[in-house]
PDB file of C-alpha atoms in Angstrom:
ATOM      1  CA  MET A   1      65.484 -64.159   4.540  1.00  0.00           C
ATOM      2  CA  ARG A   2      67.350 -64.303   7.850  1.00  0.00           C
ATOM      3  CA  ARG A   3      70.900 -63.254   8.721  1.00  0.00           C
ATOM      4  CA  PRO A   4      73.387 -65.646  10.185  1.00  0.00           C
ATOM      5  CA  GLN A   5      74.427 -65.676  13.748  1.00  0.00           C
ATOM      6  CA  LEU A   6      71.549 -63.892  15.408  1.00  0.00           C
ATOM      7  CA  ASP A   7      68.293 -65.011  13.757  1.00  0.00           C
ATOM      8  CA  ILE A   8      67.286 -61.705  12.313  1.00  0.00           C
ATOM      9  CA  GLN A   9      64.491 -61.659   9.863  1.00  0.00           C
ATOM     10  CA  LEU A  10      65.028 -59.356   6.809  1.00  0.00           C
ATOM     11  CA  LYS A  11      61.752 -58.163   5.222  1.00  0.00           C
ATOM     12  CA  THR A  12      61.069 -57.246   1.601  1.00  0.00           C
ATOM     13  CA  PRO A  13      59.498 -53.738   0.819  1.00  0.00           C
ATOM     14  CA  ASP A  14      56.052 -55.418   0.345  1.00  0.00           C
ATOM     15  CA  GLN A  15      56.315 -57.196   3.603  1.00  0.00           C
ATOM     16  CA  ILE A  16      57.109 -53.934   5.373  1.00  0.00           C
ATOM     17  CA  GLU A  17      53.932 -52.555   3.703  1.00  0.00           C
ATOM     18  CA  SER A  18      52.019 -55.287   5.458  1.00  0.00           C
ATOM     19  CA  MET A  19      53.805 -54.472   8.767  1.00  0.00           C
ATOM     20  CA  ARG A  20      52.759 -50.866   8.208  1.00  0.00           C
ATOM     21  CA  ALA A  21      49.128 -52.032   8.011  1.00  0.00           C
ATOM     22  CA  ALA A  22      49.566 -53.664  11.439  1.00  0.00           C
ATOM     23  CA  GLY A  23      51.321 -50.818  12.792  1.00  0.00           C
ATOM     24  CA  LEU A  24      48.421 -48.372  11.912  1.00  0.00           C
ATOM     25  CA  VAL A  25      45.961 -50.573  13.859  1.00  0.00           C
ATOM     26  CA  VAL A  26      48.177 -50.313  16.900  1.00  0.00           C
ATOM     27  CA  ALA A  27      48.433 -46.571  16.314  1.00  0.00           C
ATOM     28  CA  ARG A  28      44.740 -46.185  16.138  1.00  0.00           C
ATOM     29  CA  ALA A  29      44.121 -48.217  19.303  1.00  0.00           C
ATOM     30  CA  LEU A  30      46.735 -46.123  21.229  1.00  0.00           C
ATOM     31  CA  ARG A  31      45.169 -42.831  20.103  1.00  0.00           C
ATOM     32  CA  ARG A  32      41.713 -44.014  21.214  1.00  0.00           C
ATOM     33  CA  MET A  33      43.149 -45.099  24.640  1.00  0.00           C
ATOM     34  CA  ARG A  34      45.074 -41.943  24.992  1.00  0.00           C
ATOM     35  CA  GLU A  35      41.832 -39.902  24.436  1.00  0.00           C
ATOM     36  CA  ALA A  36      40.098 -42.135  27.046  1.00  0.00           C
ATOM     37  CA  VAL A  37      42.650 -41.677  29.891  1.00  0.00           C
ATOM     38  CA  ALA A  38      41.042 -39.800  32.756  1.00  0.00           C
ATOM     39  CA  PRO A  39      40.533 -39.986  36.558  1.00  0.00           C
ATOM     40  CA  GLY A  40      37.977 -42.775  37.220  1.00  0.00           C
ATOM     41  CA  VAL A  41      38.773 -44.818  34.205  1.00  0.00           C
ATOM     42  CA  THR A  42      40.003 -48.481  34.880  1.00  0.00           C
ATOM     43  CA  THR A  43      42.784 -50.140  33.036  1.00  0.00           C
ATOM     44  CA  ALA A  44      40.284 -52.730  32.195  1.00  0.00           C
ATOM     45  CA  ASP A  45      38.213 -49.948  30.344  1.00  0.00           C
ATOM     46  CA  LEU A  46      41.338 -49.093  28.284  1.00  0.00           C
ATOM     47  CA  ASP A  47      41.871 -52.871  27.420  1.00  0.00           C
ATOM     48  CA  ALA A  48      38.465 -53.106  26.193  1.00  0.00           C
ATOM     49  CA  ILE A  49      38.951 -50.163  23.877  1.00  0.00           C
ATOM     50  CA  ALA A  50      42.088 -51.684  22.556  1.00  0.00           C
ATOM     51  CA  GLU A  51      40.529 -55.077  21.741  1.00  0.00           C
ATOM     52  CA  ALA A  52      37.517 -53.595  20.018  1.00  0.00           C
ATOM     53  CA  THR A  53      39.675 -51.308  17.875  1.00  0.00           C
ATOM     54  CA  ILE A  54      41.995 -54.201  17.036  1.00  0.00           C
ATOM     55  CA  ARG A  55      39.273 -56.670  16.129  1.00  0.00           C
ATOM     56  CA  GLU A  56      37.254 -54.141  14.187  1.00  0.00           C
ATOM     57  CA  ALA A  57      40.267 -53.764  11.829  1.00  0.00           C
ATOM     58  CA  GLY A  58      40.297 -57.461  11.213  1.00  0.00           C
ATOM     59  CA  ALA A  59      43.466 -57.945  13.404  1.00  0.00           C
ATOM     60  CA  ILE A  60      44.206 -60.037  16.486  1.00  0.00           C
ATOM     61  CA  PRO A  61      45.592 -58.597  19.707  1.00  0.00           C
ATOM     62  CA  SER A  62      49.229 -59.842  19.862  1.00  0.00           C
ATOM     63  CA  PHE A  63      49.443 -59.821  23.670  1.00  0.00           C
ATOM     64  CA  LYS A  64      46.328 -61.856  24.452  1.00  0.00           C
ATOM     65  CA  GLY A  65      47.318 -65.412  25.191  1.00  0.00           C
ATOM     66  CA  TYR A  66      50.946 -64.614  24.695  1.00  0.00           C
ATOM     67  CA  HIS A  67      52.620 -67.071  27.102  1.00  0.00           C
ATOM     68  CA  GLY A  68      49.390 -66.987  28.942  1.00  0.00           C
ATOM     69  CA  PHE A  69      49.018 -63.213  29.166  1.00  0.00           C
ATOM     70  CA  PRO A  70      45.320 -62.476  29.784  1.00  0.00           C
ATOM     71  CA  ALA A  71      44.720 -59.034  28.100  1.00  0.00           C
ATOM     72  CA  SER A  72      45.224 -57.056  24.900  1.00  0.00           C
ATOM     73  CA  ILE A  73      47.321 -54.371  26.565  1.00  0.00           C
ATOM     74  CA  CYS A  74      49.901 -53.918  29.269  1.00  0.00           C
ATOM     75  CA  SER A  75      48.792 -51.085  31.468  1.00  0.00           C
ATOM     76  CA  SER A  76      51.520 -49.981  33.820  1.00  0.00           C
ATOM     77  CA  VAL A  77      50.793 -47.250  36.299  1.00  0.00           C
ATOM     78  CA  ASN A  78      53.390 -45.199  38.301  1.00  0.00           C
ATOM     79  CA  GLU A  79      55.992 -47.595  39.843  1.00  0.00           C
ATOM     80  CA  GLN A  80      54.922 -50.299  37.432  1.00  0.00           C
ATOM     81  CA  ILE A  81      57.401 -50.273  34.478  1.00  0.00           C
ATOM     82  CA  VAL A  82      56.084 -52.823  31.932  1.00  0.00           C
ATOM     83  CA  HIS A  83      53.816 -55.776  31.597  1.00  0.00           C
ATOM     84  CA  ALA A  84      51.128 -54.876  34.191  1.00  0.00           C
ATOM     85  CA  ILE A  85      47.803 -56.760  33.593  1.00  0.00           C
ATOM     86  CA  PRO A  86      44.692 -54.525  33.067  1.00  0.00           C
ATOM     87  CA  SER A  87      42.094 -54.783  35.926  1.00  0.00           C
ATOM     88  CA  SER A  88      38.654 -53.499  36.558  1.00  0.00           C
ATOM     89  CA  LYS A  89      39.986 -52.910  40.169  1.00  0.00           C
ATOM     90  CA  GLN A  90      42.806 -50.531  38.963  1.00  0.00           C
ATOM     91  CA  MET A  91      41.133 -47.091  38.594  1.00  0.00           C
ATOM     92  CA  LEU A  92      43.305 -44.292  37.306  1.00  0.00           C
ATOM     93  CA  ARG A  93      43.651 -41.257  39.598  1.00  0.00           C
ATOM     94  CA  GLU A  94      44.607 -37.554  39.196  1.00  0.00           C
ATOM     95  CA  GLY A  95      48.345 -37.395  38.942  1.00  0.00           C
ATOM     96  CA  ASP A  96      48.988 -40.926  37.838  1.00  0.00           C
ATOM     97  CA  LEU A  97      51.430 -41.714  34.920  1.00  0.00           C
ATOM     98  CA  ILE A  98      50.352 -44.615  32.853  1.00  0.00           C
ATOM     99  CA  SER A  99      52.345 -46.622  30.181  1.00  0.00           C
ATOM    100  CA  ILE A 100      49.932 -48.360  27.685  1.00  0.00           C
ATOM    101  CA  ASP A 101      51.731 -50.907  25.562  1.00  0.00           C
ATOM    102  CA  CYS A 102      49.643 -52.478  22.699  1.00  0.00           C
ATOM    103  CA  GLY A 103      50.284 -54.993  19.857  1.00  0.00           C
ATOM    104  CA  ALA A 104      48.349 -56.256  16.962  1.00  0.00           C
ATOM    105  CA  VAL A 105      48.902 -58.959  14.212  1.00  0.00           C
ATOM    106  CA  LEU A 106      47.300 -58.474  10.735  1.00  0.00           C
ATOM    107  CA  ASN A 107      47.717 -61.024   8.059  1.00  0.00           C
ATOM    108  CA  GLY A 108      50.509 -62.638   9.956  1.00  0.00           C
ATOM    109  CA  TRP A 109      52.589 -59.383  10.705  1.00  0.00           C
ATOM    110  CA  HIS A 110      53.034 -57.722  14.009  1.00  0.00           C
ATOM    111  CA  GLY A 111      52.878 -54.080  15.140  1.00  0.00           C
ATOM    112  CA  ASP A 112      53.892 -53.095  18.738  1.00  0.00           C
ATOM    113  CA  ALA A 113      54.111 -49.634  20.284  1.00  0.00           C
ATOM    114  CA  ALA A 114      53.712 -47.905  23.715  1.00  0.00           C
ATOM    115  CA  VAL A 115      52.976 -44.393  25.023  1.00  0.00           C
ATOM    116  CA  THR A 116      53.103 -42.933  28.524  1.00  0.00           C
ATOM    117  CA  VAL A 117      50.262 -40.671  29.375  1.00  0.00           C
ATOM    118  CA  GLY A 118      49.584 -38.432  32.372  1.00  0.00           C
ATOM    119  CA  VAL A 119      46.171 -38.604  34.152  1.00  0.00           C
ATOM    120  CA  GLY A 120      44.705 -35.201  34.625  1.00  0.00           C
ATOM    121  CA  GLU A 121      47.009 -32.822  36.397  1.00  0.00           C
ATOM    122  CA  VAL A 122      50.501 -34.411  36.764  1.00  0.00           C
ATOM    123  CA  ASP A 123      53.651 -33.308  38.454  1.00  0.00           C
ATOM    124  CA  SER A 124      55.755 -31.399  35.810  1.00  0.00           C
ATOM    125  CA  ALA A 125      58.738 -33.505  36.850  1.00  0.00           C
ATOM    126  CA  LEU A 126      56.996 -36.787  35.864  1.00  0.00           C
ATOM    127  CA  LEU A 127      55.743 -35.236  32.568  1.00  0.00           C
ATOM    128  CA  ARG A 128      59.366 -34.162  31.929  1.00  0.00           C
ATOM    129  CA  MET A 129      60.621 -37.695  32.511  1.00  0.00           C
ATOM    130  CA  ALA A 130      58.022 -39.006  30.058  1.00  0.00           C
ATOM    131  CA  ALA A 131      59.273 -36.394  27.512  1.00  0.00           C
ATOM    132  CA  VAL A 132      62.839 -37.405  27.946  1.00  0.00           C
ATOM    133  CA  ALA A 133      61.845 -41.097  27.342  1.00  0.00           C
ATOM    134  CA  GLU A 134      60.133 -40.164  24.185  1.00  0.00           C
ATOM    135  CA  ASP A 135      63.078 -37.949  22.910  1.00  0.00           C
ATOM    136  CA  ALA A 136      65.415 -40.738  23.674  1.00  0.00           C
ATOM    137  CA  MET A 137      63.218 -43.103  21.541  1.00  0.00           C
ATOM    138  CA  TRP A 138      63.309 -40.748  18.600  1.00  0.00           C
ATOM    139  CA  ALA A 139      67.057 -40.266  19.031  1.00  0.00           C
ATOM    140  CA  GLY A 140      67.442 -44.009  18.828  1.00  0.00           C
ATOM    141  CA  ILE A 141      65.254 -44.244  15.707  1.00  0.00           C
ATOM    142  CA  ALA A 142      67.291 -41.263  14.026  1.00  0.00           C
ATOM    143  CA  ALA A 143      70.491 -43.169  14.778  1.00  0.00           C
ATOM    144  CA  ALA A 144      69.129 -46.277  13.022  1.00  0.00           C
ATOM    145  CA  ALA A 145      68.128 -44.255   9.969  1.00  0.00           C
ATOM    146  CA  ARG A 146      71.511 -42.638   9.643  1.00  0.00           C
ATOM    147  CA  GLY A 147      73.383 -45.663  10.370  1.00  0.00           C
ATOM    148  CA  THR A 148      71.561 -47.560   7.599  1.00  0.00           C
ATOM    149  CA  ALA A 149      71.952 -44.751   5.189  1.00  0.00           C
ATOM    150  CA  SER A 150      75.815 -44.555   5.721  1.00  0.00           C
ATOM    151  CA  GLY A 151      76.193 -48.432   5.483  1.00  0.00           C
ATOM    152  CA  LYS A 152      78.396 -48.200   8.623  1.00  0.00           C
ATOM    153  CA  GLY A 153      75.688 -48.309  11.308  1.00  0.00           C
ATOM    154  CA  ARG A 154      75.712 -51.050  14.068  1.00  0.00           C
ATOM    155  CA  LEU A 155      72.808 -52.032  16.369  1.00  0.00           C
ATOM    156  CA  THR A 156      74.355 -50.541  19.524  1.00  0.00           C
ATOM    157  CA  ASP A 157      74.487 -47.119  17.741  1.00  0.00           C
ATOM    158  CA  ILE A 158      70.653 -47.198  18.536  1.00  0.00           C
ATOM    159  CA  SER A 159      71.510 -48.127  22.270  1.00  0.00           C
ATOM    160  CA  HIS A 160      74.108 -45.390  22.571  1.00  0.00           C
ATOM    161  CA  ALA A 161      71.807 -42.679  21.115  1.00  0.00           C
ATOM    162  CA  VAL A 162      69.018 -43.707  23.507  1.00  0.00           C
ATOM    163  CA  GLU A 163      71.419 -43.601  26.535  1.00  0.00           C
ATOM    164  CA  ASN A 164      72.939 -40.244  25.445  1.00  0.00           C
ATOM    165  CA  ALA A 165      69.519 -38.542  25.124  1.00  0.00           C
ATOM    166  CA  VAL A 166      68.448 -39.817  28.578  1.00  0.00           C
ATOM    167  CA  ARG A 167      71.660 -38.684  30.232  1.00  0.00           C
ATOM    168  CA  LYS A 168      71.326 -35.250  28.526  1.00  0.00           C
ATOM    169  CA  GLY A 169      67.799 -34.981  29.832  1.00  0.00           C
ATOM    170  CA  GLY A 170      68.369 -35.490  33.533  1.00  0.00           C
ATOM    171  CA  ARG A 171      69.280 -38.038  36.274  1.00  0.00           C
ATOM    172  CA  TYR A 172      67.121 -40.834  35.451  1.00  0.00           C
ATOM    173  CA  GLY A 173      67.523 -44.682  35.909  1.00  0.00           C
ATOM    174  CA  ILE A 174      67.776 -46.622  32.665  1.00  0.00           C
ATOM    175  CA  VAL A 175      66.099 -49.977  33.259  1.00  0.00           C
ATOM    176  CA  ASP A 176      68.501 -52.800  32.523  1.00  0.00           C
ATOM    177  CA  GLY A 177      67.440 -56.167  31.193  1.00  0.00           C
ATOM    178  CA  TYR A 178      64.438 -54.928  29.322  1.00  0.00           C
ATOM    179  CA  GLY A 179      64.507 -53.194  25.963  1.00  0.00           C
ATOM    180  CA  GLY A 180      63.521 -53.285  22.355  1.00  0.00           C
ATOM    181  CA  HIS A 181      63.620 -56.201  19.941  1.00  0.00           C
ATOM    182  CA  GLY A 182      63.149 -57.375  16.392  1.00  0.00           C
ATOM    183  CA  ILE A 183      59.672 -57.642  15.172  1.00  0.00           C
ATOM    184  CA  GLY A 184      58.006 -59.318  12.130  1.00  0.00           C
ATOM    185  CA  THR A 185      56.215 -62.577  11.773  1.00  0.00           C
ATOM    186  CA  GLU A 186      56.675 -62.857  15.520  1.00  0.00           C
ATOM    187  CA  MET A 187      56.213 -60.050  18.048  1.00  0.00           C
ATOM    188  CA  HIS A 188      59.628 -60.743  19.588  1.00  0.00           C
ATOM    189  CA  GLN A 189      62.607 -61.551  17.385  1.00  0.00           C
ATOM    190  CA  ASP A 190      66.244 -61.191  17.349  1.00  0.00           C
ATOM    191  CA  PRO A 191      68.071 -58.759  18.034  1.00  0.00           C
ATOM    192  CA  HIS A 192      67.459 -57.521  21.517  1.00  0.00           C
ATOM    193  CA  VAL A 193      68.044 -53.798  21.605  1.00  0.00           C
ATOM    194  CA  LEU A 194      69.450 -52.309  24.766  1.00  0.00           C
ATOM    195  CA  ASN A 195      68.850 -48.792  25.833  1.00  0.00           C
ATOM    196  CA  HIS A 196      72.389 -48.277  26.750  1.00  0.00           C
ATOM    197  CA  GLY A 197      75.826 -49.195  25.565  1.00  0.00           C
ATOM    198  CA  ARG A 198      78.839 -48.238  23.510  1.00  0.00           C
ATOM    199  CA  PRO A 199      78.342 -47.629  19.781  1.00  0.00           C
ATOM    200  CA  GLY A 200      79.650 -49.655  16.902  1.00  0.00           C
ATOM    201  CA  LYS A 201      78.791 -53.114  18.202  1.00  0.00           C
ATOM    202  CA  GLY A 202      76.427 -55.847  17.139  1.00  0.00           C
ATOM    203  CA  PRO A 203      74.974 -56.558  13.585  1.00  0.00           C
ATOM    204  CA  ARG A 204      74.980 -54.054  10.902  1.00  0.00           C
ATOM    205  CA  LEU A 205      71.866 -51.965  10.337  1.00  0.00           C
ATOM    206  CA  VAL A 206      70.650 -52.909   6.852  1.00  0.00           C
ATOM    207  CA  PRO A 207      67.498 -52.424   4.811  1.00  0.00           C
ATOM    208  CA  GLY A 208      64.927 -54.944   5.664  1.00  0.00           C
ATOM    209  CA  MET A 209      65.401 -54.914   9.345  1.00  0.00           C
ATOM    210  CA  ALA A 210      62.386 -54.165  11.471  1.00  0.00           C
ATOM    211  CA  LEU A 211      62.956 -53.154  15.256  1.00  0.00           C
ATOM    212  CA  ALA A 212      61.001 -52.028  18.250  1.00  0.00           C
ATOM    213  CA  ILE A 213      62.749 -49.212  19.969  1.00  0.00           C
ATOM    214  CA  GLU A 214      61.656 -49.139  23.617  1.00  0.00           C
ATOM    215  CA  PRO A 215      63.194 -46.924  26.232  1.00  0.00           C
ATOM    216  CA  MET A 216      62.134 -47.433  29.890  1.00  0.00           C
ATOM    217  CA  ILE A 217      63.516 -44.965  32.484  1.00  0.00           C
ATOM    218  CA  THR A 218      62.684 -44.218  36.155  1.00  0.00           C
ATOM    219  CA  MET A 219      62.841 -41.254  38.407  1.00  0.00           C
ATOM    220  CA  GLY A 220      65.079 -43.161  40.789  1.00  0.00           C
ATOM    221  CA  SER A 221      66.943 -46.465  40.877  1.00  0.00           C
ATOM    222  CA  PRO A 222      66.923 -48.635  37.615  1.00  0.00           C
ATOM    223  CA  ARG A 223      66.611 -51.777  39.734  1.00  0.00           C
ATOM    224  CA  THR A 224      63.478 -53.794  39.278  1.00  0.00           C
ATOM    225  CA  GLU A 225      61.477 -56.712  40.489  1.00  0.00           C
ATOM    226  CA  GLU A 226      58.697 -58.891  39.073  1.00  0.00           C
ATOM    227  CA  LEU A 227      55.523 -59.196  41.087  1.00  0.00           C
ATOM    228  CA  ALA A 228      53.867 -62.383  42.196  1.00  0.00           C
ATOM    229  CA  ASP A 229      51.467 -62.291  39.079  1.00  0.00           C
ATOM    230  CA  GLY A 230      54.514 -63.411  37.064  1.00  0.00           C
ATOM    231  CA  TRP A 231      54.128 -60.350  34.755  1.00  0.00           C
ATOM    232  CA  THR A 232      54.174 -56.984  36.258  1.00  0.00           C
ATOM    233  CA  VAL A 233      57.704 -55.368  36.579  1.00  0.00           C
ATOM    234  CA  VAL A 234      57.993 -52.581  39.089  1.00  0.00           C
ATOM    235  CA  THR A 235      60.848 -50.214  40.347  1.00  0.00           C
ATOM    236  CA  ARG A 236      62.367 -51.671  43.377  1.00  0.00           C
ATOM    237  CA  ASP A 237      62.572 -48.305  45.097  1.00  0.00           C
ATOM    238  CA  GLY A 238      58.981 -47.460  44.200  1.00  0.00           C
ATOM    239  CA  SER A 239      59.910 -44.505  41.857  1.00  0.00           C
ATOM    240  CA  THR A 240      57.697 -43.696  38.877  1.00  0.00           C
ATOM    241  CA  ALA A 241      58.714 -44.958  35.577  1.00  0.00           C
ATOM    242  CA  ALA A 242      58.029 -44.028  31.932  1.00  0.00           C
ATOM    243  CA  HIS A 243      57.983 -46.417  28.899  1.00  0.00           C
ATOM    244  CA  VAL A 244      57.561 -45.629  25.253  1.00  0.00           C
ATOM    245  CA  GLU A 245      57.883 -47.666  22.036  1.00  0.00           C
ATOM    246  CA  HIS A 246      57.571 -47.585  18.299  1.00  0.00           C
ATOM    247  CA  SER A 247      58.151 -50.318  15.672  1.00  0.00           C
ATOM    248  CA  ILE A 248      60.334 -49.146  12.689  1.00  0.00           C
ATOM    249  CA  ALA A 249      61.627 -50.611   9.489  1.00  0.00           C
ATOM    250  CA  LEU A 250      64.819 -49.659   7.653  1.00  0.00           C
ATOM    251  CA  LEU A 251      64.527 -49.233   3.902  1.00  0.00           C
ATOM    252  CA  ASP A 252      67.034 -48.224   1.182  1.00  0.00           C
ATOM    253  CA  ASP A 253      65.803 -44.653   1.317  1.00  0.00           C
ATOM    254  CA  GLY A 254      65.011 -44.137   4.901  1.00  0.00           C
ATOM    255  CA  VAL A 255      63.218 -45.246   7.975  1.00  0.00           C
ATOM    256  CA  TRP A 256      59.558 -45.890   8.312  1.00  0.00           C
ATOM    257  CA  VAL A 257      58.037 -45.623  11.805  1.00  0.00           C
ATOM    258  CA  LEU A 258      55.422 -48.254  11.284  1.00  0.00           C
ATOM    259  CA  THR A 259      53.291 -47.482  14.500  1.00  0.00           C
ATOM    260  CA  ALA A 260      53.377 -43.597  14.066  1.00  0.00           C
ATOM    261  CA  GLU A 261      50.355 -42.331  12.032  1.00  0.00           C
ATOM    262  CA  ASP A 262      52.590 -39.970  10.035  1.00  0.00           C
ATOM    263  CA  GLY A 263      55.257 -42.555   9.706  1.00  0.00           C
ATOM    264  CA  GLY A 264      57.614 -40.497  11.774  1.00  0.00           C
ATOM    265  CA  ARG A 265      57.651 -37.551   9.405  1.00  0.00           C
ATOM    266  CA  SER A 266      56.957 -34.798  12.012  1.00  0.00           C
ATOM    267  CA  ARG A 267      59.984 -35.874  14.148  1.00  0.00           C
ATOM    268  CA  LEU A 268      62.396 -37.251  11.570  1.00  0.00           C
ATOM    269  CA  GLY A 269      61.667 -35.160   8.380  1.00  0.00           C
ATOM    270  CA  ASP A 270      63.789 -36.313   5.474  1.00  0.00           C
ATOM    271  CA  LEU A 271      65.078 -39.318   7.333  1.00  0.00           C
ATOM    272  CA  VAL A 272      61.659 -40.949   6.504  1.00  0.00           C
ATOM    273  CA  THR A 273      61.203 -43.263   3.494  1.00  0.00           C
ATOM    274  CA  ALA A 274      59.348 -41.900   0.646  1.00  0.00           C
ATOM    275  CA  ARG A 275      56.919 -44.763   1.029  1.00  0.00           C
ATOM    276  CA  GLN A 276      55.310 -42.555   3.711  1.00  0.00           C
ATOM    277  CA  PRO A 277      53.461 -39.769   1.882  1.00  0.00           C
ATOM    278  CA  ALA A 278      54.873 -36.340   3.148  1.00  0.00           C
ATOM    279  CA  ASN A 279      51.480 -34.593   3.414  1.00  0.00           C
ATOM    280  CA  SER A 280      48.989 -37.293   4.147  1.00  0.00           C
ATOM    281  CA  PRO A 281      49.356 -38.995   7.475  1.00  0.00           C
ATOM    282  CA  ALA A 282      47.510 -42.304   7.526  1.00  0.00           C
ATOM    283  CA  ALA A 283      44.780 -42.879  10.188  1.00  0.00           C
TER     284      ALA A 283
END
């Protein structure tokens, strides 16, 4: 079923279960890549880990071939914000900050998530920025859960919660023009989910919606530019960026963080649906 105006796909509980299976494939791939991040590792090495993990689960990398994208992950280092192409020539160095964005499609349903990881010993200010981005993502997810439960939530309540958390965390640039999105039988669907804005606007948050919540912040200016490869987005001022993402589904009894191995339980507590067992994180 799709809602009018914006083409928003609403999922049944069984379809959300299928999305959870895809989300767990992504979670597993991200965990393995996070464990592999170290000085001397190339972004192509990480891409190989992701593709092997996804395919051994019987899934397909969502990113590979998407509008011609040549890899299974986006591996964005330092001033690269999103969509950087993995390369055997890009070797991670001590002190780098890398965003790893990964997607998988399993039985026709997509999962999409990203983490930002420090390489070796990293400047504490950069790690703080990455933590603020993650906290902002969870604030947005919590706002979605509460808004659905109340029956009064609107899409920009998520955007406002993300922005508020970033502003409280420090003086960071919130990247404009890029953000989260609907997800389901396609990787990118309506609605676009901005990381800033006034609350109370846009479509209602209702059970059956599935969204990717995706903050991107910088240590400096939020202005961006795209490199000549047609993919890599970088900060215009060269400042370091952080980018995190989870795919979520809204249900009658709570939110399900589809790409978190514990379903979001450790961060959200009782806001999480009973479909995610309280004491048995999936792996």
